[in-house]
mmCIF file of C-alpha atoms and ligand atoms in Angstrom:
data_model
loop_
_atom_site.group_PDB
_atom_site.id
_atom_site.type_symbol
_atom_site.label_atom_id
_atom_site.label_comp_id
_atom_site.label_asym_id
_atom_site.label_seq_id
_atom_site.Cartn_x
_atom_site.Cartn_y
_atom_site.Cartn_z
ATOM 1 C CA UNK A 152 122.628 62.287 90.792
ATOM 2 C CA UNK A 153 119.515 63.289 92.771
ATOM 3 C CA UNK A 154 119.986 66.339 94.866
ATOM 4 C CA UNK A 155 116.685 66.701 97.596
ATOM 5 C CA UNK A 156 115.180 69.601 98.851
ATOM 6 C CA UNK A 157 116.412 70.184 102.465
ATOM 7 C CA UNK A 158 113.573 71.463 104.784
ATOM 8 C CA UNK A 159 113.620 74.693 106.658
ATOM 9 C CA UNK A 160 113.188 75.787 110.194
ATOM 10 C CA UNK A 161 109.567 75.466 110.531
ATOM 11 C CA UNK A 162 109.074 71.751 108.930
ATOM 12 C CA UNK A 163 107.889 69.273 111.930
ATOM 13 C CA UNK A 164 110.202 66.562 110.866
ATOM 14 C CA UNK A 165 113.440 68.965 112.215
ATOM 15 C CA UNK A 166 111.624 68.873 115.436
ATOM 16 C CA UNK A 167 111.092 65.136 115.852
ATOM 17 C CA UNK A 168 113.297 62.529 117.227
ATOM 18 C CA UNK A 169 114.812 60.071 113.923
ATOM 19 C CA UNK A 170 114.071 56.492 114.625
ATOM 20 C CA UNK A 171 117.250 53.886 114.654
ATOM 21 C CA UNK A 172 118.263 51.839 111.435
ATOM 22 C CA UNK A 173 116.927 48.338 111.757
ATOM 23 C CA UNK A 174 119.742 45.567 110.767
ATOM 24 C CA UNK A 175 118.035 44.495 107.648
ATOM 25 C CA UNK A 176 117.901 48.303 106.000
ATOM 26 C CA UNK A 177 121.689 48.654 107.167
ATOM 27 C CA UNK A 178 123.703 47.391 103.542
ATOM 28 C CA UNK A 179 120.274 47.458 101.762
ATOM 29 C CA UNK A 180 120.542 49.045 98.138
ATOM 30 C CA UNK A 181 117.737 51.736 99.399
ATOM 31 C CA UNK A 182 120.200 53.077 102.210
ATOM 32 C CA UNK A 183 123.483 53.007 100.194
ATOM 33 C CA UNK A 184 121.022 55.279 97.112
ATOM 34 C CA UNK A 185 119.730 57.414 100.406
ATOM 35 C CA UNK A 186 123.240 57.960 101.091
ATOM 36 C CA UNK A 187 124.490 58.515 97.477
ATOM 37 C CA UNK A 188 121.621 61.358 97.389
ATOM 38 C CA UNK A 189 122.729 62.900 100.721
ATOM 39 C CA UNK A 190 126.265 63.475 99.167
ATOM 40 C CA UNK A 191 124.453 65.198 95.914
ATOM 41 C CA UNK A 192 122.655 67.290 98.709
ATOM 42 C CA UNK A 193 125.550 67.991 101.049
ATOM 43 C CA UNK A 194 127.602 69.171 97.629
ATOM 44 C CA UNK A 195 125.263 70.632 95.982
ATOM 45 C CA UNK A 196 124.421 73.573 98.796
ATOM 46 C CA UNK A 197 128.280 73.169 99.646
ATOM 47 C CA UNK A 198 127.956 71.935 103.317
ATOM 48 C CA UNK A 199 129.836 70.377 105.434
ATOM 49 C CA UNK A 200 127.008 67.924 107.156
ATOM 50 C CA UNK A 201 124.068 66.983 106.589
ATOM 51 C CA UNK A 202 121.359 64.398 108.431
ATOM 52 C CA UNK A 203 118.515 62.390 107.089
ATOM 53 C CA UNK A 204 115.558 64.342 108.799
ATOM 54 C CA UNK A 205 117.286 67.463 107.127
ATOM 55 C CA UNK A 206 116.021 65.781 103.308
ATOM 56 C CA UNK A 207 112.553 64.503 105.667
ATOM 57 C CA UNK A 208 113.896 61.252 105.887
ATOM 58 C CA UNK A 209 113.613 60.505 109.756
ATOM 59 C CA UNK A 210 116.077 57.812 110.684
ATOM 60 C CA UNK A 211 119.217 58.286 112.386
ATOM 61 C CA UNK A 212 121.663 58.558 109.191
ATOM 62 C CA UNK A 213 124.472 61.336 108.813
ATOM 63 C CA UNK A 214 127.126 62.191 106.610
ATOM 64 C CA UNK A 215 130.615 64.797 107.512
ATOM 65 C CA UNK A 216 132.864 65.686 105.044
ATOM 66 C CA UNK A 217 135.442 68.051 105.659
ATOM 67 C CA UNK A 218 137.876 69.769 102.942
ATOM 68 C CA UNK A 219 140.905 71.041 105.055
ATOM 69 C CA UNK A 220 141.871 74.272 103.939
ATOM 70 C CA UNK A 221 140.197 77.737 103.723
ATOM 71 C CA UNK A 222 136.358 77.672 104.939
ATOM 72 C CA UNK A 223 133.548 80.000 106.179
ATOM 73 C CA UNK A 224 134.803 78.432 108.857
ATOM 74 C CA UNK A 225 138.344 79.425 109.356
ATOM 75 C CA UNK A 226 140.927 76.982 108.546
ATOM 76 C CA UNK A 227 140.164 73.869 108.736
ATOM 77 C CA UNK A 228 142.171 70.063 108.719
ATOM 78 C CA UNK A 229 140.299 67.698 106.350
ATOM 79 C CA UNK A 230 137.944 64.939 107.796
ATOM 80 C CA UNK A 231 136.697 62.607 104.768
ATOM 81 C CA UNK A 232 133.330 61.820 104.014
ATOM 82 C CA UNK A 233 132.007 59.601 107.122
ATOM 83 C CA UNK A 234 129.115 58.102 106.962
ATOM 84 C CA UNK A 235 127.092 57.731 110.249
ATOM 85 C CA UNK A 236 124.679 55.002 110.913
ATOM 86 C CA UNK A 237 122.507 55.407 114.338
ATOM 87 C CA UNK A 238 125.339 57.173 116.321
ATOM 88 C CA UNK A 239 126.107 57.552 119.649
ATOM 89 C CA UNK A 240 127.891 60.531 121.248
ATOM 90 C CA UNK A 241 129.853 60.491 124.159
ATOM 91 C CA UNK A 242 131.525 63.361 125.498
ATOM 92 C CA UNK A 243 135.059 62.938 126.668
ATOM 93 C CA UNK A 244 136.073 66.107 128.026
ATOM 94 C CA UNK A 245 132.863 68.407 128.813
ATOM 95 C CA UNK A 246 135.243 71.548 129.089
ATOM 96 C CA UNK A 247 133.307 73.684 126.037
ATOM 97 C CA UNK A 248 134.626 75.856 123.293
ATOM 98 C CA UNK A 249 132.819 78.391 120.998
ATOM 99 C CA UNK A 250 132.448 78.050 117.119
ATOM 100 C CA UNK A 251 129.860 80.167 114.936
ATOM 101 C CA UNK A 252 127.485 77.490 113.410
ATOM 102 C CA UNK A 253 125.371 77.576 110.976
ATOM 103 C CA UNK A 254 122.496 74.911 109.273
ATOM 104 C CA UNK A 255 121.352 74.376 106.092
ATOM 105 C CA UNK A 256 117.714 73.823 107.494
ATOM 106 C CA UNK A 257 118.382 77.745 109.073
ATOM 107 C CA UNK A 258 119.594 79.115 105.690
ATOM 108 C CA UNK A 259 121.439 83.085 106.181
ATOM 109 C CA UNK A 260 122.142 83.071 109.743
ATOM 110 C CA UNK A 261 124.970 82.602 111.866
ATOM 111 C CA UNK A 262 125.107 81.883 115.753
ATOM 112 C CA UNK A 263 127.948 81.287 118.692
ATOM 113 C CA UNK A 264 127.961 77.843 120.560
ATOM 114 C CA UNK A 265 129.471 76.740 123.270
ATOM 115 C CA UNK A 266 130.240 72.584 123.097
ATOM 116 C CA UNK A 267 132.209 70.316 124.651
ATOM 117 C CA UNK A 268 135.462 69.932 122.444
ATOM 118 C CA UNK A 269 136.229 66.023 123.158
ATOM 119 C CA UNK A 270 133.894 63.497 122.040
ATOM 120 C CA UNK A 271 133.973 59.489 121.468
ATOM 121 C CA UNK A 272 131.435 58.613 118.530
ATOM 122 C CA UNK A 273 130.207 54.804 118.247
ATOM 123 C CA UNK A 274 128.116 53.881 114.895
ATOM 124 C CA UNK A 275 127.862 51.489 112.177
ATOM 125 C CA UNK A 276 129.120 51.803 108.756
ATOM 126 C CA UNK A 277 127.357 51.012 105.335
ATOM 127 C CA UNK A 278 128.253 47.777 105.796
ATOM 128 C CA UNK A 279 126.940 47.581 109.289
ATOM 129 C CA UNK A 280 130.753 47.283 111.127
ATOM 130 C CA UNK A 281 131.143 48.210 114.512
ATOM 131 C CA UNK A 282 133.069 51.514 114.209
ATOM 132 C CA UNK A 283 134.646 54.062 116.394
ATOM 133 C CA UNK A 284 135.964 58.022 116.099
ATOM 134 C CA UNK A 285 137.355 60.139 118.596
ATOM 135 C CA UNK A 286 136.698 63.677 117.332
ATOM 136 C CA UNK A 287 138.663 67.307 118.875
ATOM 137 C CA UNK A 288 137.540 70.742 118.049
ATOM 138 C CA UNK A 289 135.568 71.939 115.358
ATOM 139 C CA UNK A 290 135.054 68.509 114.024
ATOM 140 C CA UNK A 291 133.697 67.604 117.710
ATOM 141 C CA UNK A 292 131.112 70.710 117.046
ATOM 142 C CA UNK A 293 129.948 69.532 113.460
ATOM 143 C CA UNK A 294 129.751 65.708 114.832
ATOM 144 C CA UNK A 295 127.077 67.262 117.598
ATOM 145 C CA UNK A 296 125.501 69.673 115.273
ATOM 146 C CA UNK A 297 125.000 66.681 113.011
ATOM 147 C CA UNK A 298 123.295 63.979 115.822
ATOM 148 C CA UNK A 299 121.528 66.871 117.074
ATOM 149 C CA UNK A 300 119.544 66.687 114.351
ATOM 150 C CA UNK A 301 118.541 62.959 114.753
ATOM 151 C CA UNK A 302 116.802 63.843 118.006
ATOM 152 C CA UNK A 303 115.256 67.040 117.066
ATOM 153 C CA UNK A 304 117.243 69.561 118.187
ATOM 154 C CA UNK A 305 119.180 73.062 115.998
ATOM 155 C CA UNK A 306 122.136 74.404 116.923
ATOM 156 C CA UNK A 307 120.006 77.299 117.951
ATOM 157 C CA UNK A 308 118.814 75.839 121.092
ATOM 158 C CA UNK A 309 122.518 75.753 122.256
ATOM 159 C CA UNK A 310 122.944 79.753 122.127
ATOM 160 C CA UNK A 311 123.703 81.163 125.148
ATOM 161 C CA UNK A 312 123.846 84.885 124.471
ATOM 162 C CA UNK A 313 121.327 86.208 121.612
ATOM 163 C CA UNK A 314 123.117 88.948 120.752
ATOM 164 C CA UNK A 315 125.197 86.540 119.036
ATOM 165 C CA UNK A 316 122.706 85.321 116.905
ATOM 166 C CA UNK A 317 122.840 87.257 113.513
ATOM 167 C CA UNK A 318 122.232 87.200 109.307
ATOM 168 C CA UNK A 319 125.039 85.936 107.880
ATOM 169 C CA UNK A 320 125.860 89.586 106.126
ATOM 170 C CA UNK A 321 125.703 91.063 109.698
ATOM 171 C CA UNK A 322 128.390 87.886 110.983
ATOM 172 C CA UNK A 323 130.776 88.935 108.091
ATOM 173 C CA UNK A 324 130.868 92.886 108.145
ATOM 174 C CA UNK A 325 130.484 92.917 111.878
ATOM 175 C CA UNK A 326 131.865 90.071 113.731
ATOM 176 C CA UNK A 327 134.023 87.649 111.610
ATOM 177 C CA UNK A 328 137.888 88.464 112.821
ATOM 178 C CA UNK A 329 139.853 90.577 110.503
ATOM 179 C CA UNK A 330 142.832 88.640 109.125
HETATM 180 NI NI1 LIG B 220 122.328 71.621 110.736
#
């Protein structure tokens, strides 16, 4: 078990784009103990995704796991842990829908994005297979949030409105919806 420090707003790595796996690293022993770390990680500060450059490791690597069920995020439907090896996004509906994100790199706050709610996400497994998901929703939000993060970019950059950019104590007395 090795959970890694995830860097914080601020740290240059968040900011630069993640270079692509190379076919020999893809099924290597190093990547599958990179991966086996990012699942401490993701766990350990009870997330729900989590990419390489977020633990300084700049290569385009993600992992989603989703327990369906009652969230910080609403209720969810469970999406097990995927493992992303250099993704591609592509969107297949850009009509866009609103969720409150938040990052583990931007610890406390809270922030409303707009995405498109229909994607089509190609990658490789561990094992380097060809692999395809079609994603809806909220999982279509986390899958973007994610691969943002392989080319540089936080969810923050995607707010529209400021005002709804707030501490997470704020986003619980004052704006999540009463039951
Ligand atoms: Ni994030």
């Amino acid at each position: 078990m090795a959970v890694r420090k995830i860097i914080r707003m601020g740290h240059p790595t968040l900011r630069r784009p993640a270079r692509r796996l190379m076919p020999n690293e893809i099924g290597s022993e190093d990547l599958r103990r990179l991966v086996a770390d990012m699942c401490d990680t993701l766990h350990d500060y009870a997330g729900i995704g989590l990419a390489a450059p977020q633990i300084d490791e700049p290569i385009r690597l993600a992992i989603i796991e989703i327990e369906g069920g009652e969230s910080r995020y609403g209720e969810l439907a469970n999406l097990p842990l995927t493992v992303f090896v250099n993704p591609e996004i592509e969107v297949m509906n850009p009509s866009c829908v609103g969720f409150w994100e938040g990052c583990l790199s931007v610890p406390g706050l809270r922030g409303f994005v707009e995405r498109p709610q229909h994607v089509r996400i190609t990658y490789q497994d561990l094992d380097g297979g060809s692999c395809q998901l079609e994603l809806k929703g909220f999982f279509a939000t986390v899958a973007q949030h994610e691969f943002d993060h392989l080319d540089g970019r936080l969810y923050i950059d995607h707010i529209d409105d400021w005002s709804l950019l707030m501490f997470e104590e704020e986003f619980q007395r004052y704006h999540l919806a009463p039951d």
